[in-house]
XYZ file of N, CA and C in Angstrom:
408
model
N 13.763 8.488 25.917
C 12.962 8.480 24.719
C 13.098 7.148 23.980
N 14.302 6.791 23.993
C 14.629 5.514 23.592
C 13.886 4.158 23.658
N 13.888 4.423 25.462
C 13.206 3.163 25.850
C 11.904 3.432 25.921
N 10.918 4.660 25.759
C 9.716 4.528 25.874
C 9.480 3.768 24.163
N 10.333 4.012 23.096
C 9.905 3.769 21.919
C 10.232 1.932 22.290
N 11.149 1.660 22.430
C 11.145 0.121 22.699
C 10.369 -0.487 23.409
N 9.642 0.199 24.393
C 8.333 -0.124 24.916
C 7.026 -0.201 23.996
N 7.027 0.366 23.367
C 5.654 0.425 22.194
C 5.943 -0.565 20.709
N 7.363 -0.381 20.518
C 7.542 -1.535 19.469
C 7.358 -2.650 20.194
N 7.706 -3.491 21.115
C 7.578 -4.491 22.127
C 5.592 -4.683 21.989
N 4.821 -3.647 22.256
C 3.610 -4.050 22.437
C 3.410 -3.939 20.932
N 3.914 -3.106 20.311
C 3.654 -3.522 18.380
C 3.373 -4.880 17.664
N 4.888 -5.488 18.095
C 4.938 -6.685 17.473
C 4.379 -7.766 18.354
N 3.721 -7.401 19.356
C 3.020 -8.243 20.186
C 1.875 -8.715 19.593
N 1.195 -7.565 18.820
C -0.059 -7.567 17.967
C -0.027 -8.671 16.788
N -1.130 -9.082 16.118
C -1.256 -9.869 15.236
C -0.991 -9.612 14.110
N -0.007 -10.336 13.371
C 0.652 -9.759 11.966
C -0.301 -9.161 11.012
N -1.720 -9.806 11.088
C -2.822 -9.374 10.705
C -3.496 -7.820 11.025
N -3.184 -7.702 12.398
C -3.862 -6.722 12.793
C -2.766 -5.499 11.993
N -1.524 -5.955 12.513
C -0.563 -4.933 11.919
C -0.810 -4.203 10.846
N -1.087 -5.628 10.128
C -1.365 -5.180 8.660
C -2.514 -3.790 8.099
N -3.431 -4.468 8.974
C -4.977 -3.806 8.475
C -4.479 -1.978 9.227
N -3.289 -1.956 10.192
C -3.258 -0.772 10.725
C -2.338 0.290 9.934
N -1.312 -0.721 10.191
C -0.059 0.222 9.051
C -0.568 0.137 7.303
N -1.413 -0.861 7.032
C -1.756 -0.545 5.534
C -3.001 0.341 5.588
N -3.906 0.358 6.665
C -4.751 1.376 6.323
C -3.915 2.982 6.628
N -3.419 3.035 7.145
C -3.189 3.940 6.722
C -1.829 4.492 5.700
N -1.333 3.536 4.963
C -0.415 4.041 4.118
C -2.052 4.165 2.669
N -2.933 3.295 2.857
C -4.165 3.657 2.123
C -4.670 4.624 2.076
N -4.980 5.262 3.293
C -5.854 6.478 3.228
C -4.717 7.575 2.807
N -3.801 7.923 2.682
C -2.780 8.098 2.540
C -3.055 8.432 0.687
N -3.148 7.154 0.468
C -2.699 6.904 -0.961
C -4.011 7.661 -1.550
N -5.450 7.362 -0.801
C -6.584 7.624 -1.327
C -7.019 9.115 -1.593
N -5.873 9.315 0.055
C -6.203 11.338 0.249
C -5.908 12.122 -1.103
N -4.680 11.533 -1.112
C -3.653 11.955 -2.663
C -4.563 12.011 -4.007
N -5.196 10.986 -3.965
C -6.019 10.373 -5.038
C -7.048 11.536 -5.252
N -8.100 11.595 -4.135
C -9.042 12.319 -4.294
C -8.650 13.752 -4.118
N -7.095 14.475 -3.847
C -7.225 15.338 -4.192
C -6.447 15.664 -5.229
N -5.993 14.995 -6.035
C -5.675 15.239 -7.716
C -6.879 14.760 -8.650
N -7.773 14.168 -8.361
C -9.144 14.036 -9.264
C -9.820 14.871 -8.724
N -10.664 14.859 -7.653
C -11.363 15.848 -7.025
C -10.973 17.074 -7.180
N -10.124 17.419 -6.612
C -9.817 18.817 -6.056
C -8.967 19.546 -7.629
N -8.019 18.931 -7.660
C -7.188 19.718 -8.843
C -7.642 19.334 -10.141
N -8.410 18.119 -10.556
C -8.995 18.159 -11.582
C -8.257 17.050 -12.858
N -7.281 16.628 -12.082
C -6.339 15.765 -12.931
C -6.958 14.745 -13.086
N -6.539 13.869 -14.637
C -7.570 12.792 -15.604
C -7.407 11.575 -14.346
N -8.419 10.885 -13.986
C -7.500 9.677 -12.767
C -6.360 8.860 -13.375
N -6.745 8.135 -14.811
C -5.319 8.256 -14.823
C -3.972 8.039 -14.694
N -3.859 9.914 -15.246
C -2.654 10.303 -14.632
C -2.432 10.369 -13.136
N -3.715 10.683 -11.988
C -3.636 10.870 -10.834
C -3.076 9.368 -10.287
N -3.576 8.310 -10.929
C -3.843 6.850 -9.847
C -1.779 7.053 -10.303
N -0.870 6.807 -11.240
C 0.029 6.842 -11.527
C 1.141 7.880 -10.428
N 0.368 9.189 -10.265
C 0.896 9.656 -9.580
C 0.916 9.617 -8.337
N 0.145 9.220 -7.633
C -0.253 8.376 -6.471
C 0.467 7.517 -6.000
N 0.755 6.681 -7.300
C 1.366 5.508 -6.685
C 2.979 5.815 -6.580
N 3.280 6.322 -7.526
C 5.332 6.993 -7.209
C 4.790 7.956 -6.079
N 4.193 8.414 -5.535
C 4.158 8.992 -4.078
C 4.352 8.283 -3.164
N 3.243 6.736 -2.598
C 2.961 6.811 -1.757
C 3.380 5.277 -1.838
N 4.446 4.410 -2.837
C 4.819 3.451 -2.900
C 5.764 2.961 -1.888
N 7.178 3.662 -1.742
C 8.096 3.893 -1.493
C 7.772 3.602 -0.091
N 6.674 4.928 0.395
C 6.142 4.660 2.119
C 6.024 3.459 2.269
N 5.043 2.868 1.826
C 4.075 1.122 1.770
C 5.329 0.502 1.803
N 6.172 0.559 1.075
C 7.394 -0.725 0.801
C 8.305 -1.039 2.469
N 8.608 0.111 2.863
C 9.067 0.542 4.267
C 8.435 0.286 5.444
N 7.189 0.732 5.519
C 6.592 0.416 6.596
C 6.222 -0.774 6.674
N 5.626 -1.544 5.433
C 5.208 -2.763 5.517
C 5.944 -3.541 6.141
N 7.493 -3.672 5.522
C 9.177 -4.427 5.254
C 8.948 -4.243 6.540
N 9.142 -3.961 7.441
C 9.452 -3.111 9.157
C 8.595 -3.588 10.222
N 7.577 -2.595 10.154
C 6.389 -2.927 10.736
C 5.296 -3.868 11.048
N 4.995 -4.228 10.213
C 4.220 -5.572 9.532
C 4.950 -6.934 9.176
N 5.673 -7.275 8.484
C 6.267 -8.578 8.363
C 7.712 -8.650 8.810
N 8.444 -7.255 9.456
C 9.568 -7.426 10.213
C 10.546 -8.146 9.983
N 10.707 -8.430 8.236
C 11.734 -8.899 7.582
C 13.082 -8.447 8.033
N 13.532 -9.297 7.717
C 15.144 -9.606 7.785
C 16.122 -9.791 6.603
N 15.329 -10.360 5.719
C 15.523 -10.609 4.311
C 16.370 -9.208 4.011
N 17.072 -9.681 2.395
C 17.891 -8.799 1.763
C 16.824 -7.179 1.318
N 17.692 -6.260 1.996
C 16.170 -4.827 1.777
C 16.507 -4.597 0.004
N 17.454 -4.582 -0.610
C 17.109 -4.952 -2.062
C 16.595 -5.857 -2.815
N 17.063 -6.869 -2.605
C 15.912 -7.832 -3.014
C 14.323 -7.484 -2.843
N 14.030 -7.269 -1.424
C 12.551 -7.199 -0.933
C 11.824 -6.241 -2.015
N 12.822 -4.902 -1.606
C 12.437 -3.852 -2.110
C 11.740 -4.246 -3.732
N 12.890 -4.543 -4.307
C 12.211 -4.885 -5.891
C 11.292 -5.862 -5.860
N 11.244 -6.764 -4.983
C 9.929 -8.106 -4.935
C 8.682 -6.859 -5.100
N 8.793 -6.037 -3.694
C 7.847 -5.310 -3.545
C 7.173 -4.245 -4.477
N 7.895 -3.524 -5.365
C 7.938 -2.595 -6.271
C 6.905 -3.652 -7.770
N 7.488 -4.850 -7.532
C 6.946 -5.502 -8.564
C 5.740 -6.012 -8.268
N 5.310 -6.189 -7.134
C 3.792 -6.668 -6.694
C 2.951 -5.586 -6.435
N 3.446 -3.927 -6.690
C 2.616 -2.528 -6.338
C 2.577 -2.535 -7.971
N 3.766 -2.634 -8.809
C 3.187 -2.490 -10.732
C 2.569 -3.416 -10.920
N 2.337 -4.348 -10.299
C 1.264 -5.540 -10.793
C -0.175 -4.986 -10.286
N -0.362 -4.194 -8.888
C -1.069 -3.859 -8.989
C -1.580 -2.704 -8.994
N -1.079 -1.681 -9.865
C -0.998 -0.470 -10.441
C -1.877 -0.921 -12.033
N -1.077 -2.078 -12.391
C -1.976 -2.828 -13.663
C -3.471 -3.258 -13.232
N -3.283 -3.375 -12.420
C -4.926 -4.041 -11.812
C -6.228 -2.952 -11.415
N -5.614 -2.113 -10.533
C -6.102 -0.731 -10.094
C -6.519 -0.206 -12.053
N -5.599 0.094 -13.009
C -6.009 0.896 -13.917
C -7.181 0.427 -14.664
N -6.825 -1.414 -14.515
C -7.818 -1.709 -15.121
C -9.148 -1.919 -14.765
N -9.467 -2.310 -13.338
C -10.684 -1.833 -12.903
C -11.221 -0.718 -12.486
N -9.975 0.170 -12.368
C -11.185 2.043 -12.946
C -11.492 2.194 -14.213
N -11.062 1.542 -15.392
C -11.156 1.750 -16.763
C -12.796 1.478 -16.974
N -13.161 -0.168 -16.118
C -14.304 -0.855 -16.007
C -14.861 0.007 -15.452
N -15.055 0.564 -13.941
C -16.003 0.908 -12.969
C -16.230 2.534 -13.760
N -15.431 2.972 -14.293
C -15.729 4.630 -15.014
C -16.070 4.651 -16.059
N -15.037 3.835 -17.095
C -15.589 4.301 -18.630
C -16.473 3.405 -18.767
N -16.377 1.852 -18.651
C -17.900 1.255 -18.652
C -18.848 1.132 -18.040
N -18.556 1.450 -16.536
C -20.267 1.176 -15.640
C -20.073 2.644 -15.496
N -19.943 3.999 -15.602
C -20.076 5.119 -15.408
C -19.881 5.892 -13.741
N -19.246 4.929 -13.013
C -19.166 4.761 -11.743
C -18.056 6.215 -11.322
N -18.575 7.185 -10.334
C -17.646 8.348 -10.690
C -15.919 7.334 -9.678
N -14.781 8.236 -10.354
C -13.260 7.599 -10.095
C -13.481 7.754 -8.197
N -13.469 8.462 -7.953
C -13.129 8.699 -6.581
C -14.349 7.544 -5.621
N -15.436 6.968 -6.502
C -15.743 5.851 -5.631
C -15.391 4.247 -6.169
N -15.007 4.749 -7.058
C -14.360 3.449 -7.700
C -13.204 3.005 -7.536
N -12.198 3.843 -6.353
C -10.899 3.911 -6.206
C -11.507 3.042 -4.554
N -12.128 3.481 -4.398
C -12.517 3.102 -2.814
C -13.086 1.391 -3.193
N -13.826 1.097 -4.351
C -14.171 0.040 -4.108
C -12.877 -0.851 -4.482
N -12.249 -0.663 -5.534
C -10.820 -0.929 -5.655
C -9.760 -1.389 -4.338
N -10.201 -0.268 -3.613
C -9.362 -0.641 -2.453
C -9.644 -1.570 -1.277
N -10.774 -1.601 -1.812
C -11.623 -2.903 -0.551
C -11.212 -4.025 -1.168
N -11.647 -4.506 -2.915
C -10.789 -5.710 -3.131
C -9.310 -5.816 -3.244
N -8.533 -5.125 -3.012
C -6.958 -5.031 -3.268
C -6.357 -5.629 -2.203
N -6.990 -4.903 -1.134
C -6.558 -4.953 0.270
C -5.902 -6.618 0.952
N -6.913 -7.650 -0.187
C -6.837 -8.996 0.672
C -5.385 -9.616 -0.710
N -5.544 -9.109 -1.464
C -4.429 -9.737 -2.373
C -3.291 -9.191 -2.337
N -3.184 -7.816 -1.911
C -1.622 -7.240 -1.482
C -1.263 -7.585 -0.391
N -1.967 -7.942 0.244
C -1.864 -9.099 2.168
C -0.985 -9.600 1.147
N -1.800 -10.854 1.119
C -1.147 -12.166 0.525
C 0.146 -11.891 -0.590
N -0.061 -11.075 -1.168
C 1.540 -10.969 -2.169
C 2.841 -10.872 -1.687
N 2.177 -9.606 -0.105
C 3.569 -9.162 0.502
C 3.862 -10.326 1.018
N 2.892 -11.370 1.575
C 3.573 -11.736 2.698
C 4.182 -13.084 1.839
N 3.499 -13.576 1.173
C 4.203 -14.980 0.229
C 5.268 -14.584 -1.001
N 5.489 -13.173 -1.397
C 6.266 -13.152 -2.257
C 7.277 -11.976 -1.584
N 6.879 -10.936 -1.455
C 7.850 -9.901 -1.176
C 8.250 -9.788 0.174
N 7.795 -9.989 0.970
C 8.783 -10.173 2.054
C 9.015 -11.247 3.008
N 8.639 -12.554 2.335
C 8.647 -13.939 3.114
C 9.946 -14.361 3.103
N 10.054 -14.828 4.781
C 11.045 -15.680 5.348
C 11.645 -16.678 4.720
């Protein structure tokens, strides 16, 4: 079992740090989004409180898999960790404030405004992890 898993990490990190990225972050995303749309959608919670709760869910995952998987740091995992924690509240600040825009001022319903959110996020949390929180 061992070595079949060292066989697949081997073709893992074979892949393009890029590609990694777009694989292990889409899905710690959809992830984050499922959560999302089912505390606005489904249970009815203000977004919010939902995007907040979302994110102490599904932070912790992102910080790990990314650290690992994706940029395969070596670096100090406390240090990283808090680099990382501080570039998800930076953009926890960012996320609130463009649902504030896309809902209370353009009337845009939350659950598609979380999605467009996540299309622009996607290229600046690249770049944060990899130049601030978990660079060599």
């Amino acid at each position: 079992m061992i070595k079949l898993y060292r066989q697949i990490e081997n073709r893992w990190f074979g892949l393009p740090q890029k590609i990694r990225f777009l694989l292990v972050g889409g899905l710690n995303t959809f992830l984050a989004y499922l959560l999302f749309v089912l505390f606005v959608a489904i249970l009815q919670i203000p977004y919010r409180l939902s995007l907040i709760i979302q994110y102490i869910l599904t932070v912790n995952i992102s910080i790990f898999s990314m650290r690992y998987y994706v940029f395969r740091s070596a670096g100090n995992p406390k240090d990283e960790y808090f680099r990382a924690w501080g570039v998800y509240l930076f953009m926890l600040g960012f996320n609130y404030v463009a649902l504030f825009l896309l809902i209370d001022t353009a009337g845009i319903d939350a659950v598609i405004s979380q999605g467009i959110y996540i299309v622009v996020s996607t290229i600046v949390i690249f770049l944060l992890h990899k130049n601030y929180s978990f660079r060599n």
